[in-house]
Amino acid sequence: MPNIKSAKKRVLVNAKKTEQNKAIRSAVKTEMKKVDLLIKENRLEEAKASLAAAFKAIDSACAKNIYHANNASNKKSKLAKKVDAALASAVVEEVVAPVEEAALAKPARKPRAKKVADAE
């Protein structure tokens, strides 16, 4: 434990700032988890909307020097890639699904050719 008054104050200030930084990091992680959960639940439009909130939280933490700029950029990039991949796979599934249903359906029967009776 420090003996000098200014050192004692630094210990208190550092502890307070550490708690504030933890809260901000936790908020960023929560926003990122919300996006991941929405992707897993296949609620892609909501995930896209939630992505903006996650970006805002990450940018805010970066502005407060809690995350380095490159770290913040990597986090944003990874989230955006996840959302884009989920949206792309959803579009592919929408296109492929009707084709598969059509392939599974029984083909319509062709009418039999009528036999022409021999003229006697």
Coordinates of N, CA, C and O in Angstrom, one line a residue:
M1 N 0.9 -1.2 0.0 CA 0.0 0.0 0.0 C 0.9 1.2 0.0 O 1.8 1.3 0.8
P2 N 0.6 2.2 -0.8 CA 1.4 3.4 -0.9 C 1.3 4.3 0.4 O 0.2 4.3 1.0
N3 N 2.3 5.0 0.6 CA 2.3 5.9 1.8 C 2.1 7.4 1.4 O 1.5 8.1 2.2
I4 N 2.4 7.7 0.2 CA 2.3 9.1 -0.2 C 0.8 9.4 -0.7 O 0.2 8.5 -1.3
K5 N 0.4 10.6 -0.3 CA -1.0 10.9 -0.5 C -1.4 10.8 -2.0 O -2.5 10.3 -2.4
S6 N -0.6 11.3 -2.9 CA -0.9 11.3 -4.4 C -0.9 9.9 -4.9 O -1.7 9.5 -5.8
A7 N 0.0 9.0 -4.4 CA 0.0 7.6 -4.8 C -1.3 6.9 -4.3 O -1.8 6.0 -5.0
K8 N -1.7 7.2 -3.1 CA -3.0 6.6 -2.6 C -4.2 7.0 -3.5 O -5.0 6.2 -3.8
K9 N -4.2 8.3 -3.9 CA -5.2 8.7 -4.8 C -5.2 8.0 -6.1 O -6.2 7.6 -6.6
R10 N -4.0 7.8 -6.7 CA -3.8 7.1 -7.9 C -4.4 5.7 -7.8 O -5.0 5.2 -8.8
V11 N -4.2 5.0 -6.7 CA -4.7 3.7 -6.5 C -6.2 3.7 -6.6 O -6.9 2.9 -7.3
L12 N -6.8 4.7 -5.9 CA -8.3 4.8 -5.9 C -8.8 5.1 -7.3 O -9.8 4.5 -7.8
V13 N -8.2 6.1 -8.0 CA -8.6 6.5 -9.3 C -8.5 5.3 -10.3 O -9.4 5.1 -11.1
N14 N -7.4 4.6 -10.2 CA -7.1 3.5 -11.1 C -8.2 2.4 -10.9 O -8.7 1.8 -11.9
A15 N -8.5 2.1 -9.6 CA -9.6 1.1 -9.4 C -10.9 1.5 -9.9 O -11.6 0.7 -10.5
K16 N -11.2 2.8 -9.8 CA -12.5 3.3 -10.3 C -12.5 3.2 -11.8 O -13.5 2.8 -12.4
K17 N -11.5 3.7 -12.5 CA -11.4 3.6 -13.9 C -11.5 2.2 -14.5 O -12.1 1.9 -15.5
T18 N -10.8 1.3 -13.7 CA -10.8 -0.2 -14.1 C -12.3 -0.7 -14.1 O -12.7 -1.4 -15.0
E19 N -13.0 -0.3 -13.1 CA -14.4 -0.8 -13.1 C -15.3 -0.2 -14.2 O -16.1 -0.9 -14.8
Q20 N -15.0 1.1 -14.5 CA -15.7 1.7 -15.6 C -15.4 1.1 -16.9 O -16.2 0.8 -17.8
N21 N -14.1 0.8 -17.1 CA -13.6 0.1 -18.4 C -14.2 -1.3 -18.5 O -14.6 -1.7 -19.6
K22 N -14.3 -2.0 -17.4 CA -14.9 -3.4 -17.4 C -16.3 -3.3 -17.8 O -16.8 -4.1 -18.6
A23 N -17.1 -2.3 -17.3 CA -18.5 -2.1 -17.7 C -18.6 -1.8 -19.2 O -19.5 -2.4 -19.8
I24 N -17.8 -1.0 -19.7 CA -17.8 -0.7 -21.1 C -17.5 -1.9 -22.0 O -18.2 -2.2 -23.0
R25 N -16.4 -2.7 -21.6 CA -16.1 -3.9 -22.3 C -17.2 -4.9 -22.3 O -17.5 -5.6 -23.3
S26 N -17.8 -5.0 -21.1 CA -19.0 -5.9 -21.0 C -20.1 -5.5 -21.8 O -20.8 -6.4 -22.5
A27 N -20.4 -4.3 -22.0 CA -21.5 -3.8 -22.8 C -21.2 -4.1 -24.3 O -22.1 -4.5 -25.0
V28 N -19.9 -4.0 -24.7 CA -19.6 -4.3 -26.1 C -19.8 -5.8 -26.3 O -20.4 -6.2 -27.3
K29 N -19.3 -6.6 -25.4 CA -19.5 -8.1 -25.5 C -21.0 -8.5 -25.6 O -21.4 -9.3 -26.3
T30 N -21.8 -7.8 -24.8 CA -23.2 -8.1 -24.8 C -23.8 -7.8 -26.1 O -24.6 -8.6 -26.6
E31 N -23.5 -6.6 -26.7 CA -24.0 -6.3 -28.0 C -23.6 -7.3 -29.1 O -24.3 -7.6 -30.0
M32 N -22.3 -7.7 -29.0 CA -21.8 -8.7 -30.0 C -22.6 -10.0 -29.8 O -22.9 -10.7 -30.8
K33 N -22.8 -10.4 -28.6 CA -23.6 -11.7 -28.3 C -25.0 -11.6 -28.8 O -25.6 -12.6 -29.3
K34 N -25.6 -10.4 -28.7 CA -27.0 -10.2 -29.2 C -27.0 -10.5 -30.7 O -27.9 -11.1 -31.2
V35 N -26.0 -10.0 -31.4 CA -26.0 -10.2 -32.9 C -25.8 -11.7 -33.2 O -26.5 -12.2 -34.0
D36 N -24.9 -12.3 -32.5 CA -24.7 -13.8 -32.7 C -25.9 -14.6 -32.4 O -26.3 -15.5 -33.2
L37 N -26.6 -14.2 -31.4 CA -27.8 -14.9 -31.0 C -28.9 -14.8 -32.1 O -29.6 -15.7 -32.4
L38 N -29.1 -13.5 -32.6 CA -30.1 -13.3 -33.6 C -29.7 -14.0 -34.9 O -30.6 -14.5 -35.6
I39 N -28.4 -14.2 -35.2 CA -28.0 -14.9 -36.4 C -28.4 -16.4 -36.2 O -28.9 -17.1 -37.1
K40 N -28.1 -16.9 -35.0 CA -28.4 -18.4 -34.7 C -29.9 -18.6 -34.7 O -30.3 -19.7 -35.1
E41 N -30.7 -17.6 -34.3 CA -32.1 -17.8 -34.3 C -32.7 -17.5 -35.7 O -33.9 -17.6 -35.9
N42 N -31.8 -17.2 -36.7 CA -32.2 -16.9 -38.1 C -33.1 -15.7 -38.2 O -34.0 -15.6 -39.0
R43 N -32.9 -14.7 -37.3 CA -33.7 -13.4 -37.3 C -32.7 -12.4 -37.9 O -32.2 -11.6 -37.2
L44 N -32.5 -12.5 -39.2 CA -31.4 -11.8 -39.9 C -31.7 -10.3 -40.0 O -30.7 -9.5 -39.9
E45 N -32.9 -9.9 -40.2 CA -33.2 -8.4 -40.3 C -32.9 -7.8 -39.0 O -32.4 -6.6 -38.9
E46 N -33.3 -8.4 -37.9 CA -33.0 -7.9 -36.5 C -31.5 -7.9 -36.3 O -31.0 -7.0 -35.6
A47 N -30.9 -8.9 -36.7 CA -29.4 -9.0 -36.5 C -28.7 -7.8 -37.3 O -27.8 -7.2 -36.7
K48 N -29.2 -7.5 -38.5 CA -28.6 -6.4 -39.2 C -28.8 -5.1 -38.5 O -28.0 -4.2 -38.4
A49 N -30.0 -4.9 -37.9 CA -30.3 -3.7 -37.1 C -29.5 -3.7 -35.8 O -29.0 -2.6 -35.4
S50 N -29.3 -4.8 -35.2 CA -28.5 -4.9 -34.0 C -27.0 -4.7 -34.2 O -26.3 -4.3 -33.4
L51 N -26.6 -4.9 -35.5 CA -25.2 -4.7 -35.9 C -24.8 -3.3 -35.7 O -23.7 -3.0 -35.3
A52 N -25.8 -2.4 -36.0 CA -25.5 -0.9 -35.9 C -25.3 -0.6 -34.4 O -24.4 0.2 -34.1
A53 N -26.0 -1.2 -33.5 CA -25.9 -0.9 -32.1 C -24.5 -1.4 -31.6 O -23.8 -0.8 -30.8
A54 N -24.1 -2.6 -32.1 CA -22.8 -3.2 -31.7 C -21.7 -2.3 -32.3 O -20.7 -2.1 -31.5
F55 N -21.8 -1.8 -33.5 CA -20.8 -0.9 -34.1 C -20.7 0.3 -33.2 O -19.6 0.8 -33.0
K56 N -21.8 0.9 -32.8 CA -21.8 2.1 -32.0 C -21.0 1.8 -30.7 O -20.2 2.7 -30.2
A57 N -21.3 0.7 -30.0 CA -20.7 0.4 -28.7 C -19.2 0.2 -28.9 O -18.4 0.7 -28.1
I58 N -18.8 -0.5 -30.0 CA -17.4 -0.7 -30.3 C -16.7 0.6 -30.6 O -15.6 0.9 -30.0
D59 N -17.3 1.5 -31.4 CA -16.7 2.8 -31.7 C -16.5 3.6 -30.4 O -15.6 4.4 -30.3
S60 N -17.5 3.6 -29.6 CA -17.5 4.3 -28.3 C -16.4 3.9 -27.4 O -15.6 4.7 -26.9
A61 N -16.2 2.6 -27.3 CA -15.1 2.0 -26.5 C -13.7 2.4 -27.1 O -12.8 2.7 -26.4
C62 N -13.7 2.4 -28.4 CA -12.4 2.8 -29.1 C -12.1 4.3 -28.9 O -11.0 4.6 -28.6
A63 N -13.1 5.1 -28.9 CA -12.9 6.5 -28.7 C -12.5 6.8 -27.2 O -11.7 7.8 -27.0
K64 N -12.8 5.9 -26.3 CA -12.4 6.1 -24.9 C -11.1 5.4 -24.6 O -10.7 5.2 -23.4
N65 N -10.4 4.9 -25.7 CA -9.2 4.2 -25.5 C -9.3 2.9 -24.7 O -8.3 2.5 -24.1
I66 N -10.4 2.3 -24.7 CA -10.5 1.0 -24.1 C -10.1 -0.1 -25.0 O -9.5 -1.1 -24.6
Y67 N -10.4 0.1 -26.3 CA -9.9 -0.8 -27.3 C -9.0 0.0 -28.3 O -9.2 1.1 -28.5
H68 N -7.9 -0.7 -28.7 CA -7.1 -0.1 -29.8 C -7.9 0.0 -31.1 O -8.8 -0.8 -31.3
A69 N -7.6 0.9 -31.9 CA -8.3 1.1 -33.1 C -8.3 -0.1 -34.0 O -9.4 -0.5 -34.6
N70 N -7.2 -0.9 -34.1 CA -7.2 -2.1 -34.9 C -8.0 -3.2 -34.3 O -8.7 -3.9 -35.0
N71 N -8.0 -3.3 -33.0 CA -8.8 -4.3 -32.3 C -10.3 -4.0 -32.5 O -11.1 -4.9 -32.8
A72 N -10.7 -2.7 -32.4 CA -12.1 -2.4 -32.7 C -12.5 -2.7 -34.1 O -13.6 -3.2 -34.4
S73 N -11.6 -2.4 -35.1 CA -11.8 -2.6 -36.5 C -12.0 -4.1 -36.7 O -12.9 -4.6 -37.5
N74 N -11.2 -5.0 -36.1 CA -11.3 -6.4 -36.2 C -12.6 -6.9 -35.7 O -13.2 -7.8 -36.3
K75 N -13.0 -6.4 -34.6 CA -14.3 -6.8 -34.0 C -15.4 -6.5 -34.9 O -16.3 -7.3 -35.2
K76 N -15.4 -5.3 -35.5 CA -16.5 -4.9 -36.4 C -16.5 -5.7 -37.7 O -17.5 -6.1 -38.1
S77 N -15.3 -6.0 -38.2 CA -15.2 -6.7 -39.4 C -15.7 -8.2 -39.2 O -16.5 -8.7 -40.1
K78 N -15.4 -8.8 -38.1 CA -15.8 -10.2 -37.9 C -17.3 -10.2 -37.7 O -18.0 -11.1 -38.3
L79 N -17.9 -9.2 -37.0 CA -19.4 -9.2 -36.9 C -20.0 -9.0 -38.2 O -21.0 -9.7 -38.6
A80 N -19.5 -8.1 -39.0 CA -20.1 -7.8 -40.3 C -20.0 -9.0 -41.2 O -21.0 -9.3 -41.9
K81 N -18.9 -9.7 -41.2 CA -18.8 -11.0 -42.0 C -19.8 -12.0 -41.6 O -20.4 -12.7 -42.4
K82 N -20.0 -12.2 -40.3 CA -21.0 -13.2 -39.8 C -22.4 -12.8 -40.3 O -23.1 -13.7 -40.8
V83 N -22.8 -11.5 -40.2 CA -24.1 -11.1 -40.7 C -24.2 -11.3 -42.2 O -25.2 -11.8 -42.7
D84 N -23.2 -10.9 -42.9 CA -23.2 -11.0 -44.4 C -23.3 -12.4 -44.8 O -24.1 -12.8 -45.8
A85 N -22.6 -13.3 -44.2 CA -22.6 -14.7 -44.5 C -24.0 -15.3 -44.2 O -24.5 -16.1 -45.0
A86 N -24.6 -14.9 -43.1 CA -25.9 -15.4 -42.8 C -26.9 -14.9 -43.8 O -27.8 -15.7 -44.2
L87 N -26.8 -13.7 -44.2 CA -27.8 -13.1 -45.2 C -27.6 -13.8 -46.5 O -28.6 -14.1 -47.2
A88 N -26.3 -14.1 -46.9 CA -26.1 -14.7 -48.2 C -26.6 -16.2 -48.2 O -27.2 -16.6 -49.2
S89 N -26.4 -16.9 -47.1 CA -26.9 -18.3 -47.0 C -28.4 -18.3 -47.0 O -29.0 -19.2 -47.6
A90 N -29.0 -17.3 -46.4 CA -30.5 -17.2 -46.4 C -31.0 -17.0 -47.8 O -32.0 -17.6 -48.2
V91 N -30.4 -16.1 -48.6 CA -30.8 -15.9 -49.9 C -30.6 -17.1 -50.8 O -31.5 -17.5 -51.6
V92 N -29.5 -17.9 -50.6 CA -29.3 -19.1 -51.3 C -30.4 -20.1 -51.0 O -30.9 -20.8 -51.8
E93 N -30.7 -20.2 -49.7 CA -31.7 -21.2 -49.2 C -33.1 -20.8 -49.8 O -33.8 -21.7 -50.2
E94 N -33.4 -19.5 -49.9 CA -34.7 -19.1 -50.5 C -34.7 -19.5 -52.0 O -35.8 -19.9 -52.5
V95 N -33.6 -19.4 -52.7 CA -33.6 -19.8 -54.1 C -33.6 -21.3 -54.3 O -34.3 -21.8 -55.2
V96 N -32.9 -22.0 -53.5 CA -32.7 -23.4 -53.7 C -34.0 -24.2 -53.2 O -34.3 -25.2 -53.8
A97 N -34.6 -23.7 -52.2 CA -35.7 -24.4 -51.6 C -36.9 -24.7 -52.6 O -37.3 -25.8 -52.7
P98 N -37.3 -23.7 -53.4 CA -38.4 -24.0 -54.3 C -38.0 -25.0 -55.4 O -38.7 -25.9 -55.8
V99 N -36.7 -25.0 -55.8 CA -36.2 -25.9 -56.8 C -36.2 -27.3 -56.2 O -36.6 -28.3 -56.9
E100 N -35.8 -27.5 -55.0 CA -35.8 -28.8 -54.3 C -37.2 -29.3 -54.2 O -37.5 -30.5 -54.4
E101 N -38.2 -28.5 -53.8 CA -39.6 -28.9 -53.7 C -40.1 -29.4 -55.0 O -40.8 -30.3 -55.1
A102 N -39.8 -28.7 -56.1 CA -40.2 -29.0 -57.4 C -39.6 -30.4 -57.8 O -40.3 -31.2 -58.4
A103 N -38.4 -30.6 -57.5 CA -37.7 -31.9 -57.8 C -38.3 -33.0 -57.0 O -38.4 -34.2 -57.5
L104 N -38.8 -32.8 -55.8 CA -39.4 -33.8 -55.0 C -40.8 -34.1 -55.4 O -41.3 -35.2 -55.1
A105 N -41.5 -33.2 -56.0 CA -42.9 -33.4 -56.4 C -42.9 -34.5 -57.4 O -42.0 -34.6 -58.3
K106 N -44.0 -35.3 -57.4 CA -44.2 -36.3 -58.4 C -44.4 -35.6 -59.8 O -45.2 -34.7 -59.9
P107 N -43.8 -36.2 -60.8 CA -44.0 -35.6 -62.1 C -45.5 -35.9 -62.6 O -46.0 -36.9 -62.3
A108 N -46.0 -35.0 -63.4 CA -47.4 -35.2 -63.9 C -47.3 -36.3 -64.9 O -46.4 -36.5 -65.7
R109 N -48.4 -37.1 -64.9 CA -48.4 -38.2 -65.9 C -48.8 -37.7 -67.3 O -49.6 -36.8 -67.4
K110 N -48.1 -38.3 -68.2 CA -48.4 -37.9 -69.6 C -49.7 -38.7 -70.0 O -49.8 -39.9 -69.7
P111 N -50.5 -38.1 -70.8 CA -51.7 -38.9 -71.3 C -51.2 -40.0 -72.2 O -50.2 -39.8 -73.0
R112 N -51.8 -41.2 -72.2 CA -51.4 -42.2 -73.1 C -51.8 -41.9 -74.5 O -52.8 -41.3 -74.7
A113 N -51.0 -42.4 -75.3 CA -51.3 -42.2 -76.7 C -52.4 -43.1 -77.1 O -52.5 -44.3 -76.7
K114 N -53.4 -42.6 -77.8 CA -54.5 -43.4 -78.2 C -54.1 -44.3 -79.4 O -53.5 -43.8 -80.3
K115 N -54.6 -45.5 -79.2 CA -54.2 -46.4 -80.3 C -55.3 -46.2 -81.4 O -56.5 -46.1 -81.2
V116 N -54.8 -46.2 -82.6 CA -55.7 -46.0 -83.7 C -56.1 -47.4 -84.1 O -55.3 -48.3 -84.4
A117 N -57.4 -47.6 -84.2 CA -57.9 -48.9 -84.6 C -57.6 -49.2 -86.0 O -57.9 -48.3 -86.9
D118 N -57.2 -50.3 -86.4 CA -56.9 -50.7 -87.8 C -58.3 -50.6 -88.5 O -59.3 -51.2 -88.1
A119 N -58.3 -50.1 -89.7 CA -59.5 -50.0 -90.5 C -59.6 -51.4 -91.1 O -58.7 -51.9 -91.8
E120 N -60.7 -52.0 -90.8 CA -61.0 -53.4 -91.4 C -61.8 -53.4 -92.6 O -62.6 -52.7 -93.0

